[in-house]
XYZ file of C-alpha atoms in Angstrom:
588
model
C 0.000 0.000 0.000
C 1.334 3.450 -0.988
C -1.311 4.985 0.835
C -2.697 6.824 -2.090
C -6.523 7.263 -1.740
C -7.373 6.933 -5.900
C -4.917 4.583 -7.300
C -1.182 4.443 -8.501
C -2.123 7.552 -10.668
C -3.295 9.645 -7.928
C -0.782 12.506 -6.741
C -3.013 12.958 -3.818
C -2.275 10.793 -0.402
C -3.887 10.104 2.772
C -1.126 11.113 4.660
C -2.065 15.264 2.453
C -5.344 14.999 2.872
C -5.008 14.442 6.637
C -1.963 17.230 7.076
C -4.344 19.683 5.112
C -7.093 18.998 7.271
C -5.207 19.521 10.636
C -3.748 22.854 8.702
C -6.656 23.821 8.263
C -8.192 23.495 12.039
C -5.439 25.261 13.900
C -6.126 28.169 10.953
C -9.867 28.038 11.808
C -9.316 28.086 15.219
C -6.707 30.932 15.076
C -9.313 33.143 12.621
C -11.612 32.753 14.931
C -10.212 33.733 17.884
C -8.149 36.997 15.952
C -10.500 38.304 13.314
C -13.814 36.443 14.767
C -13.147 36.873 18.376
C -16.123 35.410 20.402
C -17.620 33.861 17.832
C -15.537 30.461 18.381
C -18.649 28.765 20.106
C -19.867 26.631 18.023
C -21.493 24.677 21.043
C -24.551 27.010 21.719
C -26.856 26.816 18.653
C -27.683 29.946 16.494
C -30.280 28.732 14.667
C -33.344 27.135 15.496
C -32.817 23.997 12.832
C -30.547 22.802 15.192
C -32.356 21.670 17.520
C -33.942 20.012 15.468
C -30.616 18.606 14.538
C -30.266 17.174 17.444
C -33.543 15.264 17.768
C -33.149 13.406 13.656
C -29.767 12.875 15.039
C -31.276 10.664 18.171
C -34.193 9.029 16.716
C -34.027 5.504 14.849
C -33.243 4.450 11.614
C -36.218 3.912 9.504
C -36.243 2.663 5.744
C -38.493 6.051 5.101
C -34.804 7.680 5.175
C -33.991 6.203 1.951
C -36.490 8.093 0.285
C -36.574 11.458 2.531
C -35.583 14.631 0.352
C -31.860 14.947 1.350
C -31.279 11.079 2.521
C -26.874 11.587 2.455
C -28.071 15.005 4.989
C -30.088 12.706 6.794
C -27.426 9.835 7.101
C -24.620 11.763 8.223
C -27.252 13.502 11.152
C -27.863 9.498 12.193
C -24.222 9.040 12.247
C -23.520 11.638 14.059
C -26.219 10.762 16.566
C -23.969 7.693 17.988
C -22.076 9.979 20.165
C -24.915 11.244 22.575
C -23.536 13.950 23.720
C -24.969 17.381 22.446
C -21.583 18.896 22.341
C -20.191 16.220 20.330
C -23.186 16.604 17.453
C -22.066 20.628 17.382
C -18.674 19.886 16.818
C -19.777 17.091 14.033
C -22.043 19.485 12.231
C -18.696 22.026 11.999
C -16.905 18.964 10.510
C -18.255 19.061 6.916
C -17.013 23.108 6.430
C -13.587 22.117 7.350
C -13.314 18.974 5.384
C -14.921 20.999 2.398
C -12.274 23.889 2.483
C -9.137 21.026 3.091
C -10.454 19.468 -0.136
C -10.758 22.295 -2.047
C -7.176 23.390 -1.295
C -6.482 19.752 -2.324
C -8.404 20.428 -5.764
C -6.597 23.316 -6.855
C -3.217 21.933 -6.030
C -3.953 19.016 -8.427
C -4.786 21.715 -11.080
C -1.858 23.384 -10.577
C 0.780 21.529 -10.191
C 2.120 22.031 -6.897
C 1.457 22.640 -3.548
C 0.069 25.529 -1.286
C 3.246 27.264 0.783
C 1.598 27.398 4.256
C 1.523 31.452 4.574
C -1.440 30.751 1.205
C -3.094 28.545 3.404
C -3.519 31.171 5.828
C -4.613 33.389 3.320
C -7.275 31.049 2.169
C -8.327 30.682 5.820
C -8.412 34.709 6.490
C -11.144 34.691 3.290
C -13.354 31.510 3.677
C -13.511 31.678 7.531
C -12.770 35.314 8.057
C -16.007 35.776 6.348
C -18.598 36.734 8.196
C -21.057 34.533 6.669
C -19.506 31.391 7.694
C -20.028 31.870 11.118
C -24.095 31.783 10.922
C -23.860 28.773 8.047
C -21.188 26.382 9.209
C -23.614 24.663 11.176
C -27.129 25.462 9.641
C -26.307 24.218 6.633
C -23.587 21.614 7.250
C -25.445 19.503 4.074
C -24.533 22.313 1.333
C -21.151 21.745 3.394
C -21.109 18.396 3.125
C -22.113 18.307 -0.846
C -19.529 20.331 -1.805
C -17.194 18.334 0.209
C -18.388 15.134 -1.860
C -18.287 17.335 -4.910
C -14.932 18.374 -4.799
C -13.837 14.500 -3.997
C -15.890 13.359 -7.339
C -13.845 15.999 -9.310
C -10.273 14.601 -7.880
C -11.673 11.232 -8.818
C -12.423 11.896 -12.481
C -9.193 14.124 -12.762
C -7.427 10.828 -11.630
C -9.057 8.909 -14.313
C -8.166 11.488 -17.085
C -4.550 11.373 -15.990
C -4.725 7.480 -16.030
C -5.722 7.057 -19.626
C -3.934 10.066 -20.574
C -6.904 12.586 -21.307
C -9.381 10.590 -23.209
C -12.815 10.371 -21.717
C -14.791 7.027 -21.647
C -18.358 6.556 -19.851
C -16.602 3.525 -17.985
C -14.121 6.022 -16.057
C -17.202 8.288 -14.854
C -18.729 5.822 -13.181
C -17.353 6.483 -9.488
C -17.059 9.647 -9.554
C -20.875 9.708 -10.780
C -21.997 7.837 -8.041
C -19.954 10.445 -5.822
C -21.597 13.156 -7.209
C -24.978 11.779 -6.826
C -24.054 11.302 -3.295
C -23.688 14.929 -3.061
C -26.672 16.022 -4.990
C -28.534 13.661 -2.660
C -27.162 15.602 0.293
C -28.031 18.964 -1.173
C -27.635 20.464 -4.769
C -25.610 23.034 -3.558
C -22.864 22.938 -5.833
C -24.607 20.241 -8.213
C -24.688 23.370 -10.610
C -21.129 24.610 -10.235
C -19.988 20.920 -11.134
C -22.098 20.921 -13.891
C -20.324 24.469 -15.336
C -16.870 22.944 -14.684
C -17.807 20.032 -16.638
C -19.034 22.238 -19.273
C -16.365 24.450 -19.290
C -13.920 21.795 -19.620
C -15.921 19.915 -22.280
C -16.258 23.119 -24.162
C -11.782 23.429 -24.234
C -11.650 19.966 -25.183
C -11.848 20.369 -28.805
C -11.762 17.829 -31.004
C -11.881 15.223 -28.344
C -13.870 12.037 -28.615
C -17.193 11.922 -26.317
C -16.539 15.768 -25.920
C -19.401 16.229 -24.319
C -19.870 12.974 -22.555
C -18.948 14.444 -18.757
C -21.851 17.496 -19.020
C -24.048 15.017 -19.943
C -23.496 12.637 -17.226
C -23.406 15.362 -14.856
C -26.604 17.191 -16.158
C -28.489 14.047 -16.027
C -27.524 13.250 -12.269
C -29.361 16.586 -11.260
C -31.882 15.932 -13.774
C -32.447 12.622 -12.096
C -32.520 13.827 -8.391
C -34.843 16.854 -8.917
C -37.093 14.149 -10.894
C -36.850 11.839 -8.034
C -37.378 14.473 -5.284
C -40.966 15.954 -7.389
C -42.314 12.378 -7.851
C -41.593 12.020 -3.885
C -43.390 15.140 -2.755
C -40.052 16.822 -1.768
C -40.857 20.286 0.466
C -37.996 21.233 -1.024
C -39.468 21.691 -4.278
C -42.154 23.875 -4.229
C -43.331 24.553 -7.679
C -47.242 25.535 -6.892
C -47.028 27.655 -3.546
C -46.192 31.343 -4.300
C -45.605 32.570 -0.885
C -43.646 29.548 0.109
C -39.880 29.634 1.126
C -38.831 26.672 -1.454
C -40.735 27.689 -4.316
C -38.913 27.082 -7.223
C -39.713 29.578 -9.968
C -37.836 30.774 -13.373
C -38.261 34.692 -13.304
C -35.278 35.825 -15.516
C -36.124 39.793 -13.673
C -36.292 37.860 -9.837
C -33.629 35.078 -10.909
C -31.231 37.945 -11.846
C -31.550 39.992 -8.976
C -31.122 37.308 -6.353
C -27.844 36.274 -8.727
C -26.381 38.982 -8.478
C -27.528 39.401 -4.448
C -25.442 36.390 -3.353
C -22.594 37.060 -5.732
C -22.274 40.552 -4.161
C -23.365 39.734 -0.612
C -21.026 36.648 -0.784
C -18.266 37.597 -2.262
C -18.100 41.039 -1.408
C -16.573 44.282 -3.020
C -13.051 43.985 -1.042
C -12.666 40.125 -2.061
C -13.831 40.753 -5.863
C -10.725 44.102 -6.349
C -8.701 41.023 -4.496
C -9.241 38.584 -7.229
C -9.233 41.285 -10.358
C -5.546 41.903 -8.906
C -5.347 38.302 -8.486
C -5.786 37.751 -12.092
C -3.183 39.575 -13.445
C -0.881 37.206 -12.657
C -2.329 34.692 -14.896
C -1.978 36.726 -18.070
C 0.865 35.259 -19.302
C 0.844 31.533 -17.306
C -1.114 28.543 -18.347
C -3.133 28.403 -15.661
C -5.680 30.717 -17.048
C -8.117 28.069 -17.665
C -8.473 28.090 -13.987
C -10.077 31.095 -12.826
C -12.908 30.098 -15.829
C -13.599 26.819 -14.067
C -13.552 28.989 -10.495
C -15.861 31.419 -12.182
C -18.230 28.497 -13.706
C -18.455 27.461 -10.110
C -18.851 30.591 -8.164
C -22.210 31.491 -10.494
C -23.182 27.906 -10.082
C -23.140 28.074 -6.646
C -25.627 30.535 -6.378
C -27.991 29.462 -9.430
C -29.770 26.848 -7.199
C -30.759 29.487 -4.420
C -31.584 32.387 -7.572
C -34.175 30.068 -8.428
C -35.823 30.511 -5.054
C -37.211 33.660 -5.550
C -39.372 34.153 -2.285
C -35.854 33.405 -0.040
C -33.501 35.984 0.632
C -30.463 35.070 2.912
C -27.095 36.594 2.534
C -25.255 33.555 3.788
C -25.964 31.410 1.366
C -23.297 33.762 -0.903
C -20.432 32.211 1.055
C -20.493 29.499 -1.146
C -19.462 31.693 -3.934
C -17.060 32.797 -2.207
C -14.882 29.599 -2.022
C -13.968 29.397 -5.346
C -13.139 33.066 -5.970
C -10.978 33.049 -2.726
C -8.820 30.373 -4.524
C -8.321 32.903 -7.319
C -6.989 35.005 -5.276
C -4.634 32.625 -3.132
C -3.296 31.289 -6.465
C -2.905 35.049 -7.701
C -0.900 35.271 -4.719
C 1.472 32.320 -5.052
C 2.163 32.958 -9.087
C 2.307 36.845 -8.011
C 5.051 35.799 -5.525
C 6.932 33.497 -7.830
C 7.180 35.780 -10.879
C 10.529 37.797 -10.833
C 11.546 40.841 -12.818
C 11.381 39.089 -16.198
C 9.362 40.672 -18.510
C 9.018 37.663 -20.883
C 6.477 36.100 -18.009
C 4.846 39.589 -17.143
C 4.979 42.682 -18.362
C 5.035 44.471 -14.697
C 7.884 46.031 -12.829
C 8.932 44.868 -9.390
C 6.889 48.037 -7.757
C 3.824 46.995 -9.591
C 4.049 43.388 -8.254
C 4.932 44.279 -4.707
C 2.285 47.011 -5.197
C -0.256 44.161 -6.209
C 0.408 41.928 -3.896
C -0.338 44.945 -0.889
C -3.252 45.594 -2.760
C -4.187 42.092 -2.026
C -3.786 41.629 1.213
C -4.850 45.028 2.149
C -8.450 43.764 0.742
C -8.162 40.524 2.268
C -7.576 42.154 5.522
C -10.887 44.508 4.920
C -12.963 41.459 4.096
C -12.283 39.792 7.321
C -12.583 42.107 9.874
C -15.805 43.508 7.840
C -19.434 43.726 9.658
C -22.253 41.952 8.220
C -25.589 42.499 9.678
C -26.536 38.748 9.517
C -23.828 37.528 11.483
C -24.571 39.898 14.271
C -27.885 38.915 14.294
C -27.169 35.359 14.506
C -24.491 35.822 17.252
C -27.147 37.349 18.896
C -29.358 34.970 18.637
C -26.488 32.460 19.781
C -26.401 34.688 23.341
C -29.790 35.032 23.637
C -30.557 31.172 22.913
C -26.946 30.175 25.718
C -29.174 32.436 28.233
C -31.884 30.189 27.809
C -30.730 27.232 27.926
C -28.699 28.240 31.275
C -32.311 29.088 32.703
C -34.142 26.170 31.778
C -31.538 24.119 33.655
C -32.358 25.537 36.646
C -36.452 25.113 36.099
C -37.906 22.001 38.279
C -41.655 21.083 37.723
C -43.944 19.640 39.009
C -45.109 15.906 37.429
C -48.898 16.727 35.892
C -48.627 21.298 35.982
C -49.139 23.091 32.860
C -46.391 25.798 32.656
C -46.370 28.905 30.623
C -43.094 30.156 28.963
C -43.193 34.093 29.028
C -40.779 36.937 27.576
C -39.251 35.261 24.801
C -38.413 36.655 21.334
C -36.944 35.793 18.427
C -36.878 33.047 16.050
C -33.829 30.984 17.012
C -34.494 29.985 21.090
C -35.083 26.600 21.996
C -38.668 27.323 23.054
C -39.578 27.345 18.731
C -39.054 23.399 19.206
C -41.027 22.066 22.073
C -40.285 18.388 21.575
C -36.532 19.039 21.601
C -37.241 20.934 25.265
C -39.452 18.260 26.383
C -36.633 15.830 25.155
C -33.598 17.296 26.757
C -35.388 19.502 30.049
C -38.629 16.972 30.715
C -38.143 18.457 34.431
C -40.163 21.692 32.596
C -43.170 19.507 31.997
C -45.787 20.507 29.085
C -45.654 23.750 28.625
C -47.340 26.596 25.967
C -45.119 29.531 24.555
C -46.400 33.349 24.275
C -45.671 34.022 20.921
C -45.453 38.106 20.239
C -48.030 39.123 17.166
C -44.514 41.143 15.905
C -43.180 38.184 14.994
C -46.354 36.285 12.873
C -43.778 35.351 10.106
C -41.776 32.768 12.226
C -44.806 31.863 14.153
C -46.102 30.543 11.034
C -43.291 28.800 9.870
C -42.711 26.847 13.562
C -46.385 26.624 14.549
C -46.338 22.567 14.017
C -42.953 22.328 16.197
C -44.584 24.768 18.585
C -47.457 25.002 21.507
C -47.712 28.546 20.844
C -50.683 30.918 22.442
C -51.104 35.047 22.110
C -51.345 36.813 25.279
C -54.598 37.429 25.323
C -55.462 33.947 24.797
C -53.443 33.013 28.094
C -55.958 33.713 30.826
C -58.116 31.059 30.328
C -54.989 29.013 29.956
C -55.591 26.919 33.682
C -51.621 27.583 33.828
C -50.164 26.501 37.123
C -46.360 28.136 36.787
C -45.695 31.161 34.222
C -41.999 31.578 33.665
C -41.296 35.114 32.119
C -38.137 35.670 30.476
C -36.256 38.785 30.369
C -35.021 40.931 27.475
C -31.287 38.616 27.721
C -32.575 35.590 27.758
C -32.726 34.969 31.802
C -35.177 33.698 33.337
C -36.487 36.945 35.862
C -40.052 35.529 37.268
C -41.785 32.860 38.546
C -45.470 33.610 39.704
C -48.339 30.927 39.759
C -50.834 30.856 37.202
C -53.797 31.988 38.829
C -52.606 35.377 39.025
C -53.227 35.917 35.143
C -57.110 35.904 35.817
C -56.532 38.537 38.131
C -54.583 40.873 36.255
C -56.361 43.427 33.683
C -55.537 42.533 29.973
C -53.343 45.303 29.030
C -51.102 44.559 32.347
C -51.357 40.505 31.873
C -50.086 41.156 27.692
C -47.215 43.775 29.305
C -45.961 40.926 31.779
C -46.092 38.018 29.228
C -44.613 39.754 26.368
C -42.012 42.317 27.854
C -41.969 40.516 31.425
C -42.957 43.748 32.769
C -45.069 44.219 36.071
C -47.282 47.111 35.172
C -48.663 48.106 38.547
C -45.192 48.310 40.179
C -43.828 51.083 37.822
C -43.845 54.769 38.934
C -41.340 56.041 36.903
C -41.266 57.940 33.458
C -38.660 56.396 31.649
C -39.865 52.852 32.988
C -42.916 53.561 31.442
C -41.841 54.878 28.221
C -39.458 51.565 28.004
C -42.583 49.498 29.076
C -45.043 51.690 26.045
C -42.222 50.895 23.194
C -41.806 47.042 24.152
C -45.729 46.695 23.784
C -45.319 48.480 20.672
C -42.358 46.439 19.011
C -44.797 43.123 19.688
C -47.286 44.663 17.592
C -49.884 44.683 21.075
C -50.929 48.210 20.238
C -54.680 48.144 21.991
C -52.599 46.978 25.262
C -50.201 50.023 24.669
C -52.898 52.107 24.429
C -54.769 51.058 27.520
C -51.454 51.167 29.378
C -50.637 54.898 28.051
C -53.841 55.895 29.024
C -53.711 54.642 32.744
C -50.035 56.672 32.933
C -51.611 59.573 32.192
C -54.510 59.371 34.462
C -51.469 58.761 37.297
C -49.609 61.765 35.786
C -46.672 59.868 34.727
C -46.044 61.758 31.568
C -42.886 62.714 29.278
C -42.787 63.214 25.394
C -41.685 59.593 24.857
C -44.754 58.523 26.530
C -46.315 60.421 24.203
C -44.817 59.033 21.332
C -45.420 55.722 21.958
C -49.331 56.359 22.905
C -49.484 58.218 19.218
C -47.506 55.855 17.559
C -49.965 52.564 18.901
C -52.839 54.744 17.702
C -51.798 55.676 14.162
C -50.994 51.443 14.155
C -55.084 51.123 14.956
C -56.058 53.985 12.153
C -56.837 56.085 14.716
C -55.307 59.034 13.482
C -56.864 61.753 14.963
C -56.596 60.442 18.306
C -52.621 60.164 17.266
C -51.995 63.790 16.258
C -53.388 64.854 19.519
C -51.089 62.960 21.192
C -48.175 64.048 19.279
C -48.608 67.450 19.454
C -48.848 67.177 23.429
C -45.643 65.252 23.352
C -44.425 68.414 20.960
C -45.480 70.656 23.346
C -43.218 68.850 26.194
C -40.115 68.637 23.311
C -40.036 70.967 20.577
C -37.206 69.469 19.039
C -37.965 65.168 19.901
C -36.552 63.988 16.893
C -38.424 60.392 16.981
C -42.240 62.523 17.648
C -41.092 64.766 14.552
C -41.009 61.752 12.048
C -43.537 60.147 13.934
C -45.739 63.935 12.892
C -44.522 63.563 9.282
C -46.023 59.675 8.982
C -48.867 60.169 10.615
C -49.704 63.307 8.090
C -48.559 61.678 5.005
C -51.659 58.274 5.424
């Protein structure tokens, strides 16, 4: 045994593959921790899918798996599911990401020529995990991960096969890496499309050659074959008849464009894109060229599959374009740095180089320490959801009560999947969730994972324990049931959607905080009610004010609204909020 993994003819070996891979961890660890600090827990979840993770992961094999939309997805979550403990399936849904990126490094060397120096390794790192899209879908999508990871292994196989019989193509030498691409398509078409634009690129230099077109064809009819499958099967994945719904799959050249262009630019990004230009120049003169159109054919086909969902809009899903541009660049860097002063391989002076290669890095640098509004949110999301999980540990109930969870926001807590509570906290017991009328969107799309009530549904609840949540995450009260009944409306909404007691505030800017957190959950009669009780007790500032006007314009009351604007006016001339708040109000 040499220990190559795809025959004699192979230049790739186990022993790469595996030093790559451990490259490649100490660089993710070290990008997080320098350009991502604080984002290196990968424990907590940031999204609600995966807790949901976690329970597929734990239940049994079935032969319904076989035919689920996604089965390789679904295989590798049952795999993972062996080691019980939740920290263990966090780590494992990371996994796929850093195979994916060791692989692709692998990839390019084979086109190449030659290895990556370990300084464009850490380049390569800076862009692909720097990126502050990766954070929010490393684990949330660890089966687009995991696809491109059995993608990019299906590629290394063919390009062994070509080298073996010396560049002819024969149907007999696609078979493995056929069935490896299925195997990826099967996990999630993520970069089914980019394959299918290398193969076509590739097919399309091959001039002259015999079965020229023989790979795009076996490529085309894979996906061809899977989307069939998946229709036939009822896939929700494929949505071609439901206009509003998240997967529906539609061919709107205008809409398809737009959302193109959205995850190229979102992906990608402005600093990375001058990066590879500058990149590029390098290859003017080499005979690598044909590279960066095979990186380009896969870039653009990376993002075709989610173009074509035109009712989905999700900036992360451009990191995926962003892999194979970041390679242009890394391999800009490495021929930059090997070209001297002669002119015969390019026409640039030493200044220019040195110049370009600044340029470079200077964008690379940009890129990674850049802010993206998604990532924030989901890291967020990832302290808000640690905060609860920390409080349910600490929540004991009693076998047979009916508890009420309080205070919670946000799509991505643990509360939006009550099985995987009940399954990992029974000690809470059956339970409903408030859900705030703000947030009717991802109310919708949870409601069948969810035991979900509005507040003014919960007084006839026969709760014995509410647990109200505060704005972090922590759980701040405790109170028995009963006491809902007891409560007026507008005060029982205020404590189970802000976890505010309304009764014990005597304070102005309490009340004004306690006004706008009614008003962000969209409970605008119970603001109303609550603004009207602070004025009877005198408790009255031009935020007050604001708030009371800006729950009434909500109800069409608009009248009613002006009043109360002007007397906020009155208080503060210059309020900037109660001056736009004027200018709305006047322009319905």
């Amino acid at each position: 045994m040499n220990g190559r993994l795809w025959g004699a003819g192979g230049a790739l070996t186990s022993s790469r593959v595996l030093l790559l891979l451990l490259y490649v961890i100490i660089a993710f660890v070290l990008v997080s921790l320098f350009a991502r600090p604080g984002y290196l827990d990968f424990v907590t979840p940031n999204h609600s899918d995966l807790y949901r993770y976690y329970l597929i992961a734990h239940e049994r094999w079935s032969s319904a798996d076989f035919l689920s939309p996604r089965p390789v997805m679904l295989a590798y979550l049952r795999l993972a599911g062996i080691f019980d403990a939740e920290n263990a399936l966090a780590v494992l849904l990371v996994v796929p990401s850093l195979v994916f990126i060791a692989l692709t490094i692998l990839l390019v060397e084979r086109i190449i020529g030659h290895r990556f120096p370990l300084w464009a390794i850490g380049i390569y790192m800076f862009i692909v995990v720097g990126s502050p899209l990766y954070f929010p879908i490393a684990q949330y999508d660890f089966g687009g991960m995991l696809a491109g990871a059995l993608s990019v292994v299906a590629v290394l196989m063919w390009l062994n096969q070509i080298e073996v019989e010396g560049g002819r193509v024969r149907l007999s030498q696609l078979v493995f890496p056929i069935v490896i691409f299925w195997l990826s398509v099967e996990a999630k078409p993520t970069y089914g499309v980019s394959i299918a634009g290398m193969a076509f690129v590739f097919d399309l230099l091959s001039r002259g050659r015999k079965g020229r077109w023989l790979t795009t064809g076996a490529v085309v009819s894979v996906i061809a074959l899977v989307f069939i499958k998946d229709a036939v099967l009822g896939s929700k994945f494929l949505r071609l008849d439901t206009a509003s719904d998240a997967y529906t799959l539609a061919v709107s050249p205008r809409r398809n464009i737009e959302l193109l262009l959205f995850y190229l630019v979102s992906g990608i990004g402005v600093p990375v894109m001058v990066a590879a230009t500058i990149a590029s120049t390098s290859f003017i003169a080499g005979r690598h060229w044909k590279f960066i159109l095979y990186a380009i054919a896969c870039a653009v086909g990376a993002t075709i599959p989610m173009a074509l969902l035109v009712n989905r809009e999700w900036d992360i899903y451009g990191w995926y374009s962003l892999v194979p541009v970041a390679l242009i660049v890394v391999v800009g860097v490495i021929k930059f740095s090997e070209i001297g002063l002669n002119s015969r391989k390019l026409s640039v002076s030493g200044a220019a180089r040195i110049a370009g290669l600044a340029g470079i890095i200077t964008a690379v640098a940009i890129h990674a320490f850049s802010f993206a509004a998604s990532t924030e949110w989901s890291v967020e999301n990832q302290r808000y959801g640690k905060a609860v999980l920390s409080s349910l540990r600490l929540l004991h109930s009693q076998q047979g009560q009916k508890v009420l969870i309080a205070g919670v926001r946000g799509p991505y807590h643990p509360f939006r999947n009550t099985r995987y509570v009940l399954t990992r906290f029974p000690e809470v017991g059956k339970f409903d969730l408030i859900l705030r009328r703000s947030e009717r969107g991802w109310n919708n799309m949870s409601k069948e994972l969810v035991n979900g009530v509005y507040a003014d549904e919960a007084a006839v609840g026969g709760y014995d324990k509410v647990y109200v949540f505060g704005k972090s995450g922590s759980l701040e009260q405790v109170t028995d049931g009963p006491r809902l009944q007891e409560m007026l409306p507008a005060e029982r909404i205020l404590l189970l959607v802000c976890g505010i007691t309304w009764r014990s505030i005597d304070d102005v800017v309490v009340v004004g905080r306690a006004l706008e957190c009614a008003n962000e959950a969209a409970e605008y009669q119970a603001t109303v009610s609550l603004a009207e009780d602070a004025v009877r007790r005198h408790l009255l500032s031009s935020w007050i004010y604001l708030h009371y006007g800006a729950a009434l314009a909500e109800m069409g009351r608009l009248s009613e609204a002006q009043q109360y604007i002007k007397m906020g006016l009155d208080l503060e001339p210059n309020n900037p909020a109660l001056a736009a708040l004027k200018r709305n109000v006047e322009q319905r």
